[in-house]
Structures are given as C-alpha cells and as structure tokens.
Amino acid sequence: MEDVETKARNLYKGVALAPMVRASTTPLRTLALRYGADLVFTEEMIDRSLLNTVRTVTNDGMIDYVRDMSGASAKVKKRLAKNGERPLIIRIDPEIEKGKLVCQLGTGDPNFALKAALHIHQDVDAIDINMGCPKKFSVSGGMGSALLSDPGRAASIIKTLRGGLPHKPISCKVRIIEDTMKTLDFCTAMINAGALAISIHGRRVGDESTKPADWKTLKETSTLLKSKFPSVPIMMNGDFYTREEWTDVMEETKADGVLLARPALYNTSIFRKPSGNQTNMKHGYDSSLLLNKTCVVQDYLRECVRYNTHYKNVKYVICEMMNNRRSPPNRTPHLLQKYPGGQTVAKTCNCHSIEDICKLWNADCSDGKKELPVLAGEHRYEDSYFLDKIKTKESIEPGNEICNKKPKLV
C-alpha cells in the first residue's frame, strides 16, 4: 500500500484541468481526461455548502452530492418537483475520474474544512485548499486569498486536515504574494504544516486576468521550492497557452506540472498528448495535436448530454470557450475564434434547451445519455453576463460577430 507522500507524488504531476467556478463540472472534467489530462480539479466546493448535502449513487453509477432540502420551503420543493430537478452540488463519474480527481475546498475554518473533507473524501483522490481566490465572496468569508495574509490560520487548516485524514493527500493552491521570497516563505510554511503539494498561480491579488502572469516570479519561486523540497510536487498555473511553453518552463524550473484554466477553456484538446513523430515536434498555437474548436464544442456537448447537465451551465461554458475577454491582450491575436457554421455568442445565448444548443452546433448527442436527474440551479446566470460585456465593435473577432440586439434573458 502506498504511503500518502507517494500518493501525492503520483497524483500531482503532468497537466491538470484547473479549478474554475461553473466550468470545472463533470462534463469539462471528463472531456479533459478523455483528451489526455493527467488529473482534474473540481470547481471550488464551499465547506458549509458541501456539508449540507446528501450523498447518493445513481443507477448508472454516478456519485451525486445533492443539497439537503429537508429545510427548504414548500414553494422551492414544489418548483423543483415540477421541473424534475435536483439541487446538485457535484456529480462524480468514478469510472472515468477515479485516481485523477482533486476536490478543491473553499474554507477559512479548520474544523469546517475537516468536516467537509470527511464528507467527500471517499470519492476523491485528494483535497486541495483554495488559498488564491480574490473574489469578494471568498475573502469576506475568510477564504481564498484572505488566507495569504493569515499564514497561521492557513497552516492550521492544513494541519487539521492532515491529522484527520492521514492517508489522503492534502494540497493548497496559492497566488504570488508580492515577491519571490514572500511567496516562498508562505509556501514553505504550508509544506511544514503538512501540505503534500503546492500549486502556484502566477498573478497577485488585485491583478486582472487580462494582465499577463508574472512568469519571472513564478519560475523563481518554483525553482527555489523544488530545490528546498525536492520530493514535494510543485504545480504552476498562469497563461500556459501552448504545450511548448509549459514543457520549456517545467524543464527550466523542475516543476512537476501545470494547471490549465483559460487555455483549457479556449481549446480543451490542448490536453492531447504527442505520440510517435509528434514527440519531436514543436507544439505552439498551431500544434497538430489541437482539434478545431467546433469539434471541441461538439465533444463537450456530448459530455453534457451524457451527464444531463442543465442547459444554462452548458451555455455558460460554451460562451467562455467562444470569447477572449479575460485573456491577456498579447495572447488574443493567437486565439482565433472562427466558427464555419456561423455560431456566435449571441446565437448560443438565444438557445433555450440542450436540444437547441446541439442543433446550433450540429452535434449528434443521441448516444451515451445516462438516465440521470436534471441538475438544478447551482450554476444559473443571465445571458447579459456575456452580452453586456462584449462591445460589438471593439470585441468582434473574425467568425464570431455579436449581434446588436440582446436575446431575451432566460
């Protein structure tokens, strides 16, 4: 039987799908794994939200964590029953994800962190603590990047999890803290507290996603950490849009792997691995490994149908795939948004069912559907989230024209 340190070294390596709210749900995770990802992270699971769930196993073998509705109002229960929906927090496909799934927890309290981890640990391969999210919701709750300025509490969370789950790898994902040495000091404190792997995002709190990641500090910190803790996996995150880039940086820093967020949304087939003669080729923006984006969206839709994903969440992810509004300006000239079928963000937003979306994208999604309940509104958003932020003249890209008229909100 492997010791927990060996488990961590065998898990945290290679190329991973990063944790992304609304996006790193079952369909994108399984698609990334089918394409070749070495491991995948769940979207952030808030400790108290996860604790308020009931674990169920479906007839198709899916593991669902469904919100406990025993205290919900009669009105809410009636609405869910009428639509045949379930307020599902996370769905896991053990046939595909076993051995490769990291659950990221949003927490600011050691005791709640342990309770939440104990609630889900049997169905995931590791627990990761989000110490980098700068969003107001996380910071105001003492979670995410709030922990970067409170290393004592952050270390206490790691220690408590290691003590309560001695056989489960525990890791954390952080951001750069001002400079190399301060980031190194924080990561060192987390490793000394028991963290068995560290992921570092190459941006600081307050940096916009359109600001290029600070690779200089990221590489310096990763190199020093690997030198100081050679047996602890170090993963890097931030603007690795090509295989050529991350392989060069991994070789330079001796880091164990990378996490892909925006690059994986732009083209999820970025996880495809070279074989044969391809191993000696450079794999940049025009790598022969990459599938065309229409094909990727069609593959994603098949995963969504297979897991009976709510169409609003499906639209959200596809719209994120179709725009570069959160990519650094120096990258966008290389991130083409061309769709020969005439699909646009506006047309995708104007779909009102999974069937509408499949028709728009000419995706045959008739095979492989599992008999699963429909997911309820944990990932609802309004179409204006995309349409209001895309200016018709400034953001139009070839093949991705945005119509002037907003579709009716759904």
PDB file of N, CA and C in Angstrom, residues 253-322:
ATOM      1  N   THR A 253      12.430  24.883 -14.518  1.00  0.00           N
ATOM      2  CA  THR A 253      12.193  25.017 -13.079  1.00  0.00           C
ATOM      3  C   THR A 253      12.210  23.690 -12.325  1.00  0.00           C
ATOM      4  N   LYS A 254      12.107  22.592 -13.063  1.00  0.00           N
ATOM      5  CA  LYS A 254      11.966  21.247 -12.473  1.00  0.00           C
ATOM      6  C   LYS A 254      10.626  21.078 -11.761  1.00  0.00           C
ATOM      7  N   ALA A 255       9.672  21.957 -12.083  1.00  0.00           N
ATOM      8  CA  ALA A 255       8.322  21.805 -11.526  1.00  0.00           C
ATOM      9  C   ALA A 255       7.711  20.515 -12.033  1.00  0.00           C
ATOM     10  N   ASP A 256       6.731  20.008 -11.287  1.00  0.00           N
ATOM     11  CA  ASP A 256       6.150  18.699 -11.595  1.00  0.00           C
ATOM     12  C   ASP A 256       5.013  18.762 -12.607  1.00  0.00           C
ATOM     13  N   GLY A 257       4.408  19.946 -12.779  1.00  0.00           N
ATOM     14  CA  GLY A 257       3.300  20.021 -13.719  1.00  0.00           C
ATOM     15  C   GLY A 257       2.722  21.417 -13.799  1.00  0.00           C
ATOM     16  N   VAL A 258       1.656  21.520 -14.572  1.00  0.00           N
ATOM     17  CA  VAL A 258       0.963  22.798 -14.746  1.00  0.00           C
ATOM     18  C   VAL A 258      -0.539  22.592 -14.631  1.00  0.00           C
ATOM     19  N   LEU A 259      -1.228  23.661 -14.244  1.00  0.00           N
ATOM     20  CA  LEU A 259      -2.686  23.693 -14.221  1.00  0.00           C
ATOM     21  C   LEU A 259      -3.144  24.625 -15.338  1.00  0.00           C
ATOM     22  N   LEU A 260      -4.110  24.189 -16.119  1.00  0.00           N
ATOM     23  CA  LEU A 260      -4.629  24.986 -17.227  1.00  0.00           C
ATOM     24  C   LEU A 260      -6.068  25.400 -16.943  1.00  0.00           C
ATOM     25  N   ALA A 261      -6.324  26.703 -17.021  1.00  0.00           N
ATOM     26  CA  ALA A 261      -7.670  27.235 -16.822  1.00  0.00           C
ATOM     27  C   ALA A 261      -8.157  27.838 -18.141  1.00  0.00           C
ATOM     28  N   ARG A 262      -7.872  29.143 -18.381  1.00  0.00           N
ATOM     29  CA  ARG A 262      -8.301  29.779 -19.625  1.00  0.00           C
ATOM     30  C   ARG A 262      -7.823  29.038 -20.868  1.00  0.00           C
ATOM     31  N   PRO A 263      -6.579  28.553 -20.922  1.00  0.00           N
ATOM     32  CA  PRO A 263      -6.154  27.803 -22.108  1.00  0.00           C
ATOM     33  C   PRO A 263      -7.000  26.553 -22.351  1.00  0.00           C
ATOM     34  N   ALA A 264      -7.451  25.908 -21.267  1.00  0.00           N
ATOM     35  CA  ALA A 264      -8.280  24.715 -21.423  1.00  0.00           C
ATOM     36  C   ALA A 264      -9.682  25.070 -21.879  1.00  0.00           C
ATOM     37  N   LEU A 265     -10.169  26.244 -21.494  1.00  0.00           N
ATOM     38  CA  LEU A 265     -11.467  26.689 -21.982  1.00  0.00           C
ATOM     39  C   LEU A 265     -11.373  27.114 -23.440  1.00  0.00           C
ATOM     40  N   TYR A 266     -10.288  27.747 -23.807  1.00  0.00           N
ATOM     41  CA  TYR A 266     -10.145  28.181 -25.202  1.00  0.00           C
ATOM     42  C   TYR A 266     -10.176  26.968 -26.138  1.00  0.00           C
ATOM     43  N   ASN A 267      -9.418  25.933 -25.803  1.00  0.00           N
ATOM     44  CA  ASN A 267      -9.439  24.713 -26.611  1.00  0.00           C
ATOM     45  C   ASN A 267      -9.057  23.543 -25.718  1.00  0.00           C
ATOM     46  N   THR A 268     -10.046  22.792 -25.284  1.00  0.00           N
ATOM     47  CA  THR A 268      -9.829  21.716 -24.316  1.00  0.00           C
ATOM     48  C   THR A 268      -8.944  20.613 -24.884  1.00  0.00           C
ATOM     49  N   SER A 269      -8.833  20.522 -26.213  1.00  0.00           N
ATOM     50  CA  SER A 269      -7.975  19.492 -26.795  1.00  0.00           C
ATOM     51  C   SER A 269      -6.497  19.798 -26.583  1.00  0.00           C
ATOM     52  N   ILE A 270      -6.186  20.895 -25.880  1.00  0.00           N
ATOM     53  CA  ILE A 270      -4.805  21.203 -25.519  1.00  0.00           C
ATOM     54  C   ILE A 270      -4.187  20.090 -24.673  1.00  0.00           C
ATOM     55  N   PHE A 271      -5.035  19.243 -24.078  1.00  0.00           N
ATOM     56  CA  PHE A 271      -4.545  18.141 -23.248  1.00  0.00           C
ATOM     57  C   PHE A 271      -4.075  16.938 -24.077  1.00  0.00           C
ATOM     58  N   ARG A 272      -4.348  16.927 -25.376  1.00  0.00           N
ATOM     59  CA  ARG A 272      -3.952  15.788 -26.204  1.00  0.00           C
ATOM     60  C   ARG A 272      -2.434  15.660 -26.214  1.00  0.00           C
ATOM     61  N   LYS A 273      -1.965  14.421 -26.051  1.00  0.00           N
ATOM     62  CA  LYS A 273      -0.538  14.166 -25.913  1.00  0.00           C
ATOM     63  C   LYS A 273       0.085  13.737 -27.252  1.00  0.00           C
ATOM     64  N   PRO A 274       1.335  14.121 -27.475  1.00  0.00           N
ATOM     65  CA  PRO A 274       2.015  13.707 -28.702  1.00  0.00           C
ATOM     66  C   PRO A 274       2.421  12.240 -28.647  1.00  0.00           C
ATOM     67  N   SER A 275       2.502  11.630 -29.807  1.00  0.00           N
ATOM     68  CA  SER A 275       2.950  10.243 -29.907  1.00  0.00           C
ATOM     69  C   SER A 275       3.742  10.080 -31.194  1.00  0.00           C
ATOM     70  N   GLY A 276       4.589   9.079 -31.238  1.00  0.00           N
ATOM     71  CA  GLY A 276       5.365   8.826 -32.440  1.00  0.00           C
ATOM     72  C   GLY A 276       6.214  10.018 -32.845  1.00  0.00           C
ATOM     73  N   ASN A 277       6.110  10.403 -34.126  1.00  0.00           N
ATOM     74  CA  ASN A 277       6.894  11.521 -34.651  1.00  0.00           C
ATOM     75  C   ASN A 277       6.510  12.857 -34.019  1.00  0.00           C
ATOM     76  N   GLN A 278       5.304  12.924 -33.432  1.00  0.00           N
ATOM     77  CA  GLN A 278       4.843  14.182 -32.842  1.00  0.00           C
ATOM     78  C   GLN A 278       5.664  14.596 -31.639  1.00  0.00           C
ATOM     79  N   THR A 279       6.316  13.623 -30.999  1.00  0.00           N
ATOM     80  CA  THR A 279       7.085  13.939 -29.792  1.00  0.00           C
ATOM     81  C   THR A 279       8.281  14.821 -30.096  1.00  0.00           C
ATOM     82  N   ASN A 280       8.757  14.823 -31.327  1.00  0.00           N
ATOM     83  CA  ASN A 280       9.912  15.632 -31.703  1.00  0.00           C
ATOM     84  C   ASN A 280       9.510  16.965 -32.327  1.00  0.00           C
ATOM     85  N   MET A 281       8.222  17.244 -32.359  1.00  0.00           N
ATOM     86  CA  MET A 281       7.730  18.467 -32.983  1.00  0.00           C
ATOM     87  C   MET A 281       7.491  19.550 -31.948  1.00  0.00           C
ATOM     88  N   LYS A 282       7.542  20.801 -32.381  1.00  0.00           N
ATOM     89  CA  LYS A 282       7.160  21.916 -31.527  1.00  0.00           C
ATOM     90  C   LYS A 282       5.639  22.016 -31.512  1.00  0.00           C
ATOM     91  N   HIS A 283       5.072  22.272 -30.353  1.00  0.00           N
ATOM     92  CA  HIS A 283       3.615  22.340 -30.242  1.00  0.00           C
ATOM     93  C   HIS A 283       3.205  23.706 -29.711  1.00  0.00           C
ATOM     94  N   GLY A 284       3.096  24.659 -30.641  1.00  0.00           N
ATOM     95  CA  GLY A 284       2.702  26.013 -30.307  1.00  0.00           C
ATOM     96  C   GLY A 284       1.223  26.230 -30.537  1.00  0.00           C
ATOM     97  N   TYR A 285       0.853  27.447 -30.910  1.00  0.00           N
ATOM     98  CA  TYR A 285      -0.558  27.779 -31.109  1.00  0.00           C
ATOM     99  C   TYR A 285      -1.201  26.962 -32.238  1.00  0.00           C
ATOM    100  N   ASP A 286      -0.378  26.572 -33.225  1.00  0.00           N
ATOM    101  CA  ASP A 286      -0.913  25.826 -34.371  1.00  0.00           C
ATOM    102  C   ASP A 286      -0.537  24.350 -34.311  1.00  0.00           C
ATOM    103  N   SER A 287      -0.370  23.828 -33.111  1.00  0.00           N
ATOM    104  CA  SER A 287       0.022  22.432 -32.937  1.00  0.00           C
ATOM    105  C   SER A 287      -0.929  21.487 -33.672  1.00  0.00           C
ATOM    106  N   SER A 288      -0.349  20.452 -34.274  1.00  0.00           N
ATOM    107  CA  SER A 288      -1.145  19.446 -34.968  1.00  0.00           C
ATOM    108  C   SER A 288      -1.979  18.616 -34.008  1.00  0.00           C
ATOM    109  N   LEU A 289      -1.692  18.718 -32.715  1.00  0.00           N
ATOM    110  CA  LEU A 289      -2.465  17.981 -31.715  1.00  0.00           C
ATOM    111  C   LEU A 289      -3.843  18.600 -31.485  1.00  0.00           C
ATOM    112  N   LEU A 290      -3.956  19.906 -31.755  1.00  0.00           N
ATOM    113  CA  LEU A 290      -5.196  20.613 -31.445  1.00  0.00           C
ATOM    114  C   LEU A 290      -6.302  20.282 -32.440  1.00  0.00           C
ATOM    115  N   LEU A 291      -7.498  20.043 -31.921  1.00  0.00           N
ATOM    116  CA  LEU A 291      -8.684  19.855 -32.756  1.00  0.00           C
ATOM    117  C   LEU A 291      -9.288  21.225 -33.046  1.00  0.00           C
ATOM    118  N   ASN A 292     -10.062  21.324 -34.136  1.00  0.00           N
ATOM    119  CA  ASN A 292     -10.719  22.605 -34.385  1.00  0.00           C
ATOM    120  C   ASN A 292     -11.776  22.851 -33.307  1.00  0.00           C
ATOM    121  N   LYS A 293     -12.035  24.109 -33.034  1.00  0.00           N
ATOM    122  CA  LYS A 293     -12.875  24.478 -31.895  1.00  0.00           C
ATOM    123  C   LYS A 293     -14.317  23.993 -32.018  1.00  0.00           C
ATOM    124  N   THR A 294     -14.835  23.918 -33.226  1.00  0.00           N
ATOM    125  CA  THR A 294     -16.187  23.395 -33.402  1.00  0.00           C
ATOM    126  C   THR A 294     -16.260  21.944 -32.948  1.00  0.00           C
ATOM    127  N   CYS A 295     -15.252  21.172 -33.306  1.00  0.00           N
ATOM    128  CA  CYS A 295     -15.185  19.772 -32.887  1.00  0.00           C
ATOM    129  C   CYS A 295     -15.134  19.661 -31.367  1.00  0.00           C
ATOM    130  N   VAL A 296     -14.366  20.539 -30.729  1.00  0.00           N
ATOM    131  CA  VAL A 296     -14.240  20.516 -29.265  1.00  0.00           C
ATOM    132  C   VAL A 296     -15.586  20.826 -28.608  1.00  0.00           C
ATOM    133  N   VAL A 297     -16.292  21.832 -29.118  1.00  0.00           N
ATOM    134  CA  VAL A 297     -17.604  22.164 -28.563  1.00  0.00           C
ATOM    135  C   VAL A 297     -18.561  20.992 -28.748  1.00  0.00           C
ATOM    136  N   GLN A 298     -18.518  20.340 -29.889  1.00  0.00           N
ATOM    137  CA  GLN A 298     -19.380  19.179 -30.118  1.00  0.00           C
ATOM    138  C   GLN A 298     -19.056  18.052 -29.145  1.00  0.00           C
ATOM    139  N   ASP A 299     -17.766  17.819 -28.919  1.00  0.00           N
ATOM    140  CA  ASP A 299     -17.365  16.798 -27.936  1.00  0.00           C
ATOM    141  C   ASP A 299     -17.843  17.178 -26.539  1.00  0.00           C
ATOM    142  N   TYR A 300     -17.732  18.464 -26.215  1.00  0.00           N
ATOM    143  CA  TYR A 300     -18.200  18.933 -24.908  1.00  0.00           C
ATOM    144  C   TYR A 300     -19.707  18.719 -24.765  1.00  0.00           C
ATOM    145  N   LEU A 301     -20.451  19.000 -25.817  1.00  0.00           N
ATOM    146  CA  LEU A 301     -21.905  18.819 -25.769  1.00  0.00           C
ATOM    147  C   LEU A 301     -22.281  17.353 -25.537  1.00  0.00           C
ATOM    148  N   ARG A 302     -21.532  16.448 -26.119  1.00  0.00           N
ATOM    149  CA  ARG A 302     -21.813  15.023 -25.896  1.00  0.00           C
ATOM    150  C   ARG A 302     -21.633  14.658 -24.428  1.00  0.00           C
ATOM    151  N   GLU A 303     -20.597  15.247 -23.796  1.00  0.00           N
ATOM    152  CA  GLU A 303     -20.397  15.009 -22.366  1.00  0.00           C
ATOM    153  C   GLU A 303     -21.550  15.613 -21.564  1.00  0.00           C
ATOM    154  N   CYS A 304     -22.019  16.780 -21.975  1.00  0.00           N
ATOM    155  CA  CYS A 304     -23.123  17.435 -21.263  1.00  0.00           C
ATOM    156  C   CYS A 304     -24.397  16.613 -21.352  1.00  0.00           C
ATOM    157  N   VAL A 305     -24.667  16.082 -22.526  1.00  0.00           N
ATOM    158  CA  VAL A 305     -25.858  15.236 -22.691  1.00  0.00           C
ATOM    159  C   VAL A 305     -25.704  13.962 -21.880  1.00  0.00           C
ATOM    160  N   ARG A 306     -24.512  13.395 -21.879  1.00  0.00           N
ATOM    161  CA  ARG A 306     -24.265  12.158 -21.140  1.00  0.00           C
ATOM    162  C   ARG A 306     -24.564  12.347 -19.655  1.00  0.00           C
ATOM    163  N   TYR A 307     -24.247  13.524 -19.118  1.00  0.00           N
ATOM    164  CA  TYR A 307     -24.444  13.761 -17.688  1.00  0.00           C
ATOM    165  C   TYR A 307     -25.679  14.606 -17.389  1.00  0.00           C
ATOM    166  N   ASN A 308     -26.506  14.814 -18.405  1.00  0.00           N
ATOM    167  CA  ASN A 308     -27.778  15.532 -18.233  1.00  0.00           C
ATOM    168  C   ASN A 308     -27.576  16.885 -17.554  1.00  0.00           C
ATOM    169  N   THR A 309     -26.615  17.627 -18.066  1.00  0.00           N
ATOM    170  CA  THR A 309     -26.250  18.917 -17.490  1.00  0.00           C
ATOM    171  C   THR A 309     -27.285  19.981 -17.822  1.00  0.00           C
ATOM    172  N   HIS A 310     -27.543  20.867 -16.877  1.00  0.00           N
ATOM    173  CA  HIS A 310     -28.515  21.933 -17.102  1.00  0.00           C
ATOM    174  C   HIS A 310     -28.039  22.816 -18.251  1.00  0.00           C
ATOM    175  N   TYR A 311     -28.943  23.129 -19.174  1.00  0.00           N
ATOM    176  CA  TYR A 311     -28.556  23.841 -20.388  1.00  0.00           C
ATOM    177  C   TYR A 311     -27.950  25.216 -20.103  1.00  0.00           C
ATOM    178  N   LYS A 312     -28.321  25.853 -18.999  1.00  0.00           N
ATOM    179  CA  LYS A 312     -27.747  27.169 -18.703  1.00  0.00           C
ATOM    180  C   LYS A 312     -26.257  27.062 -18.374  1.00  0.00           C
ATOM    181  N   ASN A 313     -25.881  26.021 -17.666  1.00  0.00           N
ATOM    182  CA  ASN A 313     -24.463  25.829 -17.389  1.00  0.00           C
ATOM    183  C   ASN A 313     -23.716  25.473 -18.664  1.00  0.00           C
ATOM    184  N   VAL A 314     -24.372  24.717 -19.545  1.00  0.00           N
ATOM    185  CA  VAL A 314     -23.762  24.364 -20.830  1.00  0.00           C
ATOM    186  C   VAL A 314     -23.482  25.633 -21.634  1.00  0.00           C
ATOM    187  N   LYS A 315     -24.466  26.532 -21.700  1.00  0.00           N
ATOM    188  CA  LYS A 315     -24.290  27.789 -22.422  1.00  0.00           C
ATOM    189  C   LYS A 315     -23.138  28.601 -21.834  1.00  0.00           C
ATOM    190  N   TYR A 316     -23.057  28.651 -20.528  1.00  0.00           N
ATOM    191  CA  TYR A 316     -22.004  29.420 -19.870  1.00  0.00           C
ATOM    192  C   TYR A 316     -20.624  28.961 -20.338  1.00  0.00           C
ATOM    193  N   VAL A 317     -20.388  27.650 -20.286  1.00  0.00           N
ATOM    194  CA  VAL A 317     -19.064  27.133 -20.636  1.00  0.00           C
ATOM    195  C   VAL A 317     -18.761  27.364 -22.112  1.00  0.00           C
ATOM    196  N   ILE A 318     -19.733  27.122 -22.982  1.00  0.00           N
ATOM    197  CA  ILE A 318     -19.503  27.331 -24.413  1.00  0.00           C
ATOM    198  C   ILE A 318     -19.213  28.803 -24.701  1.00  0.00           C
ATOM    199  N   CYS A 319     -19.941  29.706 -24.055  1.00  0.00           N
ATOM    200  CA  CYS A 319     -19.686  31.135 -24.256  1.00  0.00           C
ATOM    201  C   CYS A 319     -18.296  31.529 -23.766  1.00  0.00           C
ATOM    202  N   GLU A 320     -17.823  30.896 -22.701  1.00  0.00           N
ATOM    203  CA  GLU A 320     -16.457  31.147 -22.243  1.00  0.00           C
ATOM    204  C   GLU A 320     -15.448  30.625 -23.272  1.00  0.00           C
ATOM    205  N   MET A 321     -15.778  29.508 -23.918  1.00  0.00           N
ATOM    206  CA  MET A 321     -14.899  28.969 -24.949  1.00  0.00           C
ATOM    207  C   MET A 321     -14.821  29.893 -26.158  1.00  0.00           C
ATOM    208  N   MET A 322     -15.893  30.686 -26.363  1.00  0.00           N
ATOM    209  CA  MET A 322     -16.029  31.461 -27.597  1.00  0.00           C
ATOM    210  C   MET A 322     -15.524  32.893 -27.495  1.00  0.00           C
TER     211      MET A 322
END
